[in-house]
Amino acid sequence: MAFSVAIDGPAGAGKGTIAKYLSERFNLKHLDTGLLYREAARLVIADGGNTLDVVRLEEIAQKVDTHHINEENLRNEETASVASQIAVVPSLRRVLTQKMRDFASSVSSAYQGVVLDGRDVGSVILPQADVKIYVTADEQVRVLRRTKELGSVAMQEILEGIKARDARDGNRQTAPLQIADGAIVLDTTFLDTKEVCEKAAEIVECALSNCEAIDNMSKTSSCLSKK
Ligand code: DC
């Protein structure tokens, strides 16, 4: 298994930004696992929008092609909401989880490894990951970030969407959002993008050179703590 980095956290915490940065800096192949749920959601909506037919949902999940996802149409609140609703279905999760593991295990030797971000990467998809980071931030800060990112969507709508998704993603029975065993918690509330990326890079550097340093770093840094 190639070197692997697992990044989890709630919406708007900054995990996507961190994953992209680490991917470029350390030559890691990146998979945003939320995109697979969003692509499944897009297919569900196109299929009539029934989020309760678990047999059909599993069939739809099989159609998600990890290597051909058009991100552009998926970054909207409706798709995000349906993604979170169908993500409670265990059979759909099983199919998508397998696709994510296949992605991670088939990374070519042109890369140093993989970085996956999502909700259950460190706990379920890659529990043996070399580095696990749980990214978090205050709800208000996350809402502000998403509002800036989405531009034309009202802040109230984003706040309601994030609240609903946090509750659903954190309380579902199968693979809920949680701090995975061994994850380092990175609170990005008071950090700008550059600082967040540097902190995450420090963690990966440590893992690549000397894993013990991660323990020391997490004890001494005010914004890093290990579970
Ligand atoms: O990260 P995102 O906002 O694109 O994810 C959309 C939804 O997909 C999220 O609300 C829950 C689901 N998801 C999941 O259950 N497990 C993952 N590993 C990634 C996303």
Short mmCIF file of C-alpha atoms and ligand atoms in Angstrom, two decimals:
data_model
loop_
_atom_site.label_atom_id
_atom_site.label_comp_id
_atom_site.label_asym_id
_atom_site.label_seq_id
_atom_site.Cartn_x
_atom_site.Cartn_y
_atom_site.Cartn_z
CA MET A 1 0.00 0.00 0.00
CA ALA A 2 1.38 3.42 -1.00
CA PHE A 3 1.90 6.24 1.49
CA SER A 4 -1.58 7.49 2.40
CA VAL A 5 -3.01 10.60 3.99
CA ALA A 6 -6.59 10.66 5.33
CA ILE A 7 -8.30 13.98 5.91
CA ASP A 8 -11.74 14.17 7.49
CA GLY A 9 -13.93 16.93 8.82
CA PRO A 10 -17.25 18.75 8.46
CA ALA A 11 -18.29 20.95 5.52
CA GLY A 12 -16.30 24.15 5.13
CA ALA A 13 -13.54 23.19 7.58
CA GLY A 14 -10.89 23.41 4.86
CA LYS A 15 -10.18 19.75 4.12
CA GLY A 16 -10.43 20.15 0.35
CA THR A 17 -7.96 23.05 0.33
CA ILE A 18 -5.54 21.10 2.50
CA ALA A 19 -5.87 17.93 0.42
CA LYS A 20 -5.17 19.81 -2.84
CA TYR A 21 -2.17 21.55 -1.32
CA LEU A 22 -0.69 18.32 0.07
CA SER A 23 -1.35 16.60 -3.22
CA GLU A 24 0.78 19.14 -5.10
CA ARG A 25 3.47 19.56 -2.49
CA PHE A 26 4.09 15.85 -1.87
CA ASN A 27 3.07 14.46 -5.26
CA LEU A 28 0.11 12.54 -3.85
CA LYS A 29 -2.82 11.47 -6.00
CA HIS A 30 -5.92 13.19 -4.64
CA LEU A 31 -9.47 11.91 -4.29
CA ASP A 32 -12.21 14.11 -2.84
CA THR A 33 -14.49 11.31 -1.62
CA GLY A 34 -17.41 13.71 -1.18
CA LEU A 35 -17.48 14.05 -4.97
CA LEU A 36 -18.45 10.39 -5.29
CA TYR A 37 -21.43 10.99 -3.01
CA ARG A 38 -22.27 14.16 -4.94
CA GLU A 39 -22.02 12.33 -8.27
CA ALA A 40 -24.31 9.58 -6.91
CA ALA A 41 -26.68 12.36 -5.77
CA ARG A 42 -26.66 13.89 -9.25
CA LEU A 43 -27.56 10.52 -10.74
CA VAL A 44 -30.31 10.04 -8.13
CA ILE A 45 -31.80 13.46 -8.96
CA ALA A 46 -31.68 12.65 -12.70
CA ASP A 47 -33.36 9.32 -11.90
CA GLY A 48 -36.36 11.01 -10.24
CA GLY A 49 -34.95 11.93 -6.85
CA ASN A 50 -36.07 8.94 -4.78
CA THR A 51 -33.64 8.82 -1.83
CA LEU A 52 -35.46 5.98 -0.09
CA ASP A 53 -35.27 3.10 -2.60
CA VAL A 54 -32.13 1.41 -1.27
CA VAL A 55 -31.94 -1.19 -4.06
CA ARG A 56 -32.00 1.52 -6.72
CA LEU A 57 -29.50 3.61 -4.73
CA GLU A 58 -27.04 0.72 -4.72
CA GLU A 59 -27.47 0.31 -8.50
CA ILE A 60 -26.84 4.01 -8.97
CA ALA A 61 -23.74 3.90 -6.77
CA GLN A 62 -22.31 1.19 -9.06
CA LYS A 63 -22.51 3.67 -11.94
CA VAL A 64 -20.25 6.24 -10.28
CA ASP A 65 -16.98 6.35 -12.17
CA THR A 66 -14.24 7.55 -9.82
CA HIS A 67 -12.03 8.64 -12.72
CA HIS A 68 -14.66 10.59 -14.67
CA ILE A 69 -16.49 12.98 -12.40
CA ASN A 70 -17.37 16.44 -13.64
CA GLU A 71 -16.95 18.52 -10.49
CA GLU A 72 -18.43 21.69 -12.01
CA ASN A 73 -22.08 20.59 -11.80
CA LEU A 74 -21.76 19.15 -8.32
CA ARG A 75 -20.78 22.18 -6.23
CA ASN A 76 -24.26 23.35 -5.28
CA GLU A 77 -26.43 23.10 -2.18
CA GLU A 78 -29.09 20.80 -3.65
CA THR A 79 -26.53 18.18 -4.67
CA ALA A 80 -24.77 18.51 -1.30
CA SER A 81 -28.03 17.98 0.56
CA VAL A 82 -29.07 14.91 -1.47
CA ALA A 83 -25.51 13.53 -1.12
CA SER A 84 -25.78 13.77 2.65
CA GLN A 85 -29.24 12.13 2.60
CA ILE A 86 -28.19 9.12 0.52
CA ALA A 87 -24.92 8.81 2.50
CA VAL A 88 -26.90 7.26 5.37
CA VAL A 89 -27.66 4.17 3.25
CA PRO A 90 -25.20 1.35 4.15
CA SER A 91 -25.43 -0.53 0.81
CA LEU A 92 -24.66 2.62 -1.17
CA ARG A 93 -21.76 3.40 1.17
CA ARG A 94 -20.35 -0.10 0.72
CA VAL A 95 -20.20 0.35 -3.05
CA LEU A 96 -18.61 3.80 -2.88
CA THR A 97 -16.17 2.80 -0.12
CA GLN A 98 -14.90 -0.05 -2.30
CA LYS A 99 -14.38 2.35 -5.21
CA MET A 100 -12.38 4.66 -2.93
CA ARG A 101 -10.21 1.81 -1.67
CA ASP A 102 -9.64 0.65 -5.25
CA PHE A 103 -8.55 4.17 -6.14
CA ALA A 104 -6.09 4.24 -3.22
CA SER A 105 -4.62 0.82 -3.90
CA SER A 106 -4.19 1.32 -7.64
CA VAL A 107 -2.20 4.56 -7.49
CA SER A 108 0.63 4.49 -10.04
CA SER A 109 4.27 4.62 -8.98
CA ALA A 110 4.52 8.06 -10.61
CA TYR A 111 3.01 9.32 -7.34
CA GLN A 112 4.48 9.21 -3.85
CA GLY A 113 1.10 8.10 -2.50
CA VAL A 114 -2.50 9.22 -2.07
CA VAL A 115 -4.49 11.79 -0.17
CA LEU A 116 -8.22 11.24 0.36
CA ASP A 117 -10.55 13.71 2.05
CA GLY A 118 -14.07 13.17 3.31
CA ARG A 119 -15.96 12.12 6.44
CA ASP A 120 -14.85 8.53 7.13
CA VAL A 121 -11.47 8.22 5.40
CA GLY A 122 -9.42 7.71 8.57
CA SER A 123 -12.07 5.64 10.35
CA VAL A 124 -13.41 3.37 7.58
CA ILE A 125 -11.94 3.82 4.09
CA LEU A 126 -8.25 3.79 5.03
CA PRO A 127 -8.01 3.04 8.77
CA GLN A 128 -4.35 2.09 8.24
CA ALA A 129 -3.47 5.49 6.68
CA ASP A 130 0.04 6.79 7.46
CA VAL A 131 -1.31 10.21 8.38
CA LYS A 132 -4.77 11.07 9.67
CA ILE A 133 -5.87 14.66 10.08
CA TYR A 134 -9.24 15.77 11.42
CA VAL A 135 -9.90 19.31 10.23
CA THR A 136 -12.42 21.41 12.05
CA ALA A 137 -13.51 25.05 12.52
CA ASP A 138 -16.28 26.96 14.28
CA GLU A 139 -19.63 26.72 12.51
CA GLN A 140 -19.83 30.47 11.80
CA VAL A 141 -16.40 30.48 10.19
CA ARG A 142 -17.33 27.50 8.04
CA VAL A 143 -20.54 29.22 6.94
CA LEU A 144 -18.62 32.39 6.01
CA ARG A 145 -16.11 30.38 3.98
CA ARG A 146 -18.84 28.53 2.09
CA THR A 147 -20.72 31.80 1.46
CA LYS A 148 -17.61 33.30 -0.13
CA GLU A 149 -16.99 30.13 -2.14
CA LEU A 150 -20.53 29.82 -3.52
CA GLY A 151 -20.96 33.54 -4.21
CA SER A 152 -24.63 33.82 -5.12
CA VAL A 153 -26.16 31.70 -2.31
CA ALA A 154 -27.62 33.48 0.77
CA MET A 155 -25.76 33.00 4.05
CA GLN A 156 -28.91 31.82 5.85
CA GLU A 157 -29.43 29.05 3.29
CA ILE A 158 -25.82 27.95 3.71
CA LEU A 159 -26.10 28.01 7.50
CA GLU A 160 -29.21 25.81 7.40
CA GLY A 161 -27.59 23.44 4.90
CA ILE A 162 -24.44 23.07 6.98
CA LYS A 163 -26.39 22.53 10.21
CA ALA A 164 -28.54 19.83 8.59
CA ARG A 165 -25.55 18.08 7.03
CA ASP A 166 -23.43 18.23 10.19
CA ALA A 167 -26.28 16.62 12.12
CA ARG A 168 -26.93 13.93 9.49
CA ASP A 169 -23.27 13.13 8.79
CA GLY A 170 -22.37 13.04 12.47
CA ASN A 171 -25.32 11.03 13.73
CA ARG A 172 -25.87 8.39 11.06
CA GLN A 173 -25.38 4.79 12.15
CA THR A 174 -22.94 3.76 9.42
CA ALA A 175 -19.55 5.48 9.28
CA PRO A 176 -20.53 8.75 10.98
CA LEU A 177 -18.18 11.72 10.89
CA GLN A 178 -15.83 11.28 13.84
CA ILE A 179 -12.23 11.82 14.88
CA ALA A 180 -10.55 8.61 13.73
CA ASP A 181 -8.24 6.73 16.08
CA GLY A 182 -4.79 8.30 15.88
CA ALA A 183 -5.97 11.42 14.02
CA ILE A 184 -4.37 14.77 14.66
CA VAL A 185 -6.97 17.50 15.13
CA LEU A 186 -6.32 20.67 13.17
CA ASP A 187 -8.61 23.53 14.20
CA THR A 188 -8.58 26.07 11.38
CA THR A 189 -10.89 28.65 12.98
CA PHE A 190 -8.18 31.27 13.49
CA LEU A 191 -5.83 30.25 10.69
CA ASP A 192 -5.63 31.59 7.15
CA THR A 193 -5.24 29.29 4.17
CA LYS A 194 -1.46 29.55 4.10
CA GLU A 195 -1.13 28.76 7.81
CA VAL A 196 -3.53 25.82 7.58
CA CYS A 197 -1.65 24.32 4.64
CA GLU A 198 1.71 24.77 6.35
CA LYS A 199 0.46 23.05 9.51
CA ALA A 200 -0.84 20.13 7.50
CA ALA A 201 2.40 19.93 5.51
CA GLU A 202 4.38 19.84 8.77
CA ILE A 203 2.37 16.83 9.86
CA VAL A 204 3.02 15.01 6.58
CA GLU A 205 6.73 15.94 6.65
CA CYS A 206 6.96 14.42 10.11
CA ALA A 207 5.28 11.24 9.03
CA LEU A 208 7.57 10.93 6.02
CA SER A 209 10.70 11.44 8.09
CA ASN A 210 10.05 10.51 11.71
CA CYS A 211 6.64 9.57 13.02
CA GLU A 212 7.57 10.23 16.67
CA ALA A 213 7.86 13.91 15.86
CA ILE A 214 4.13 13.97 15.19
CA ASP A 215 3.44 13.04 18.81
CA ASN A 216 5.72 15.82 20.06
CA MET A 217 4.23 18.33 17.66
CA SER A 218 0.69 17.51 18.70
CA LYS A 219 1.56 17.96 22.37
CA THR A 220 3.34 21.27 21.97
CA SER A 221 1.31 23.10 19.34
CA SER A 222 -1.70 25.10 20.43
CA CYS A 223 -3.76 24.22 17.41
CA LEU A 224 -2.75 20.60 16.98
CA SER A 225 -3.85 17.84 19.28
CA LYS A 226 -3.86 14.11 18.94
CA LYS A 227 -6.85 12.13 20.09
O1 DC B 1 -17.45 16.78 1.39
P1 DC B 1 -18.76 17.06 0.66
O2 DC B 1 -19.47 18.25 1.22
O3 DC B 1 -18.58 17.16 -0.80
O4 DC B 1 -19.67 15.76 0.93
C1 DC B 1 -21.02 15.71 0.55
C2 DC B 1 -21.73 14.68 1.40
O5 DC B 1 -21.23 13.36 1.10
C3 DC B 1 -21.53 14.83 2.91
O6 DC B 1 -22.50 15.69 3.47
C4 DC B 1 -21.65 13.42 3.42
C5 DC B 1 -21.21 12.56 2.27
N1 DC B 1 -19.86 12.00 2.46
C6 DC B 1 -19.76 10.89 3.26
O7 DC B 1 -20.74 10.45 3.85
N2 DC B 1 -18.56 10.26 3.39
C7 DC B 1 -17.47 10.75 2.79
N3 DC B 1 -16.30 10.10 2.94
C8 DC B 1 -17.55 11.90 1.99
C9 DC B 1 -18.77 12.53 1.86
#
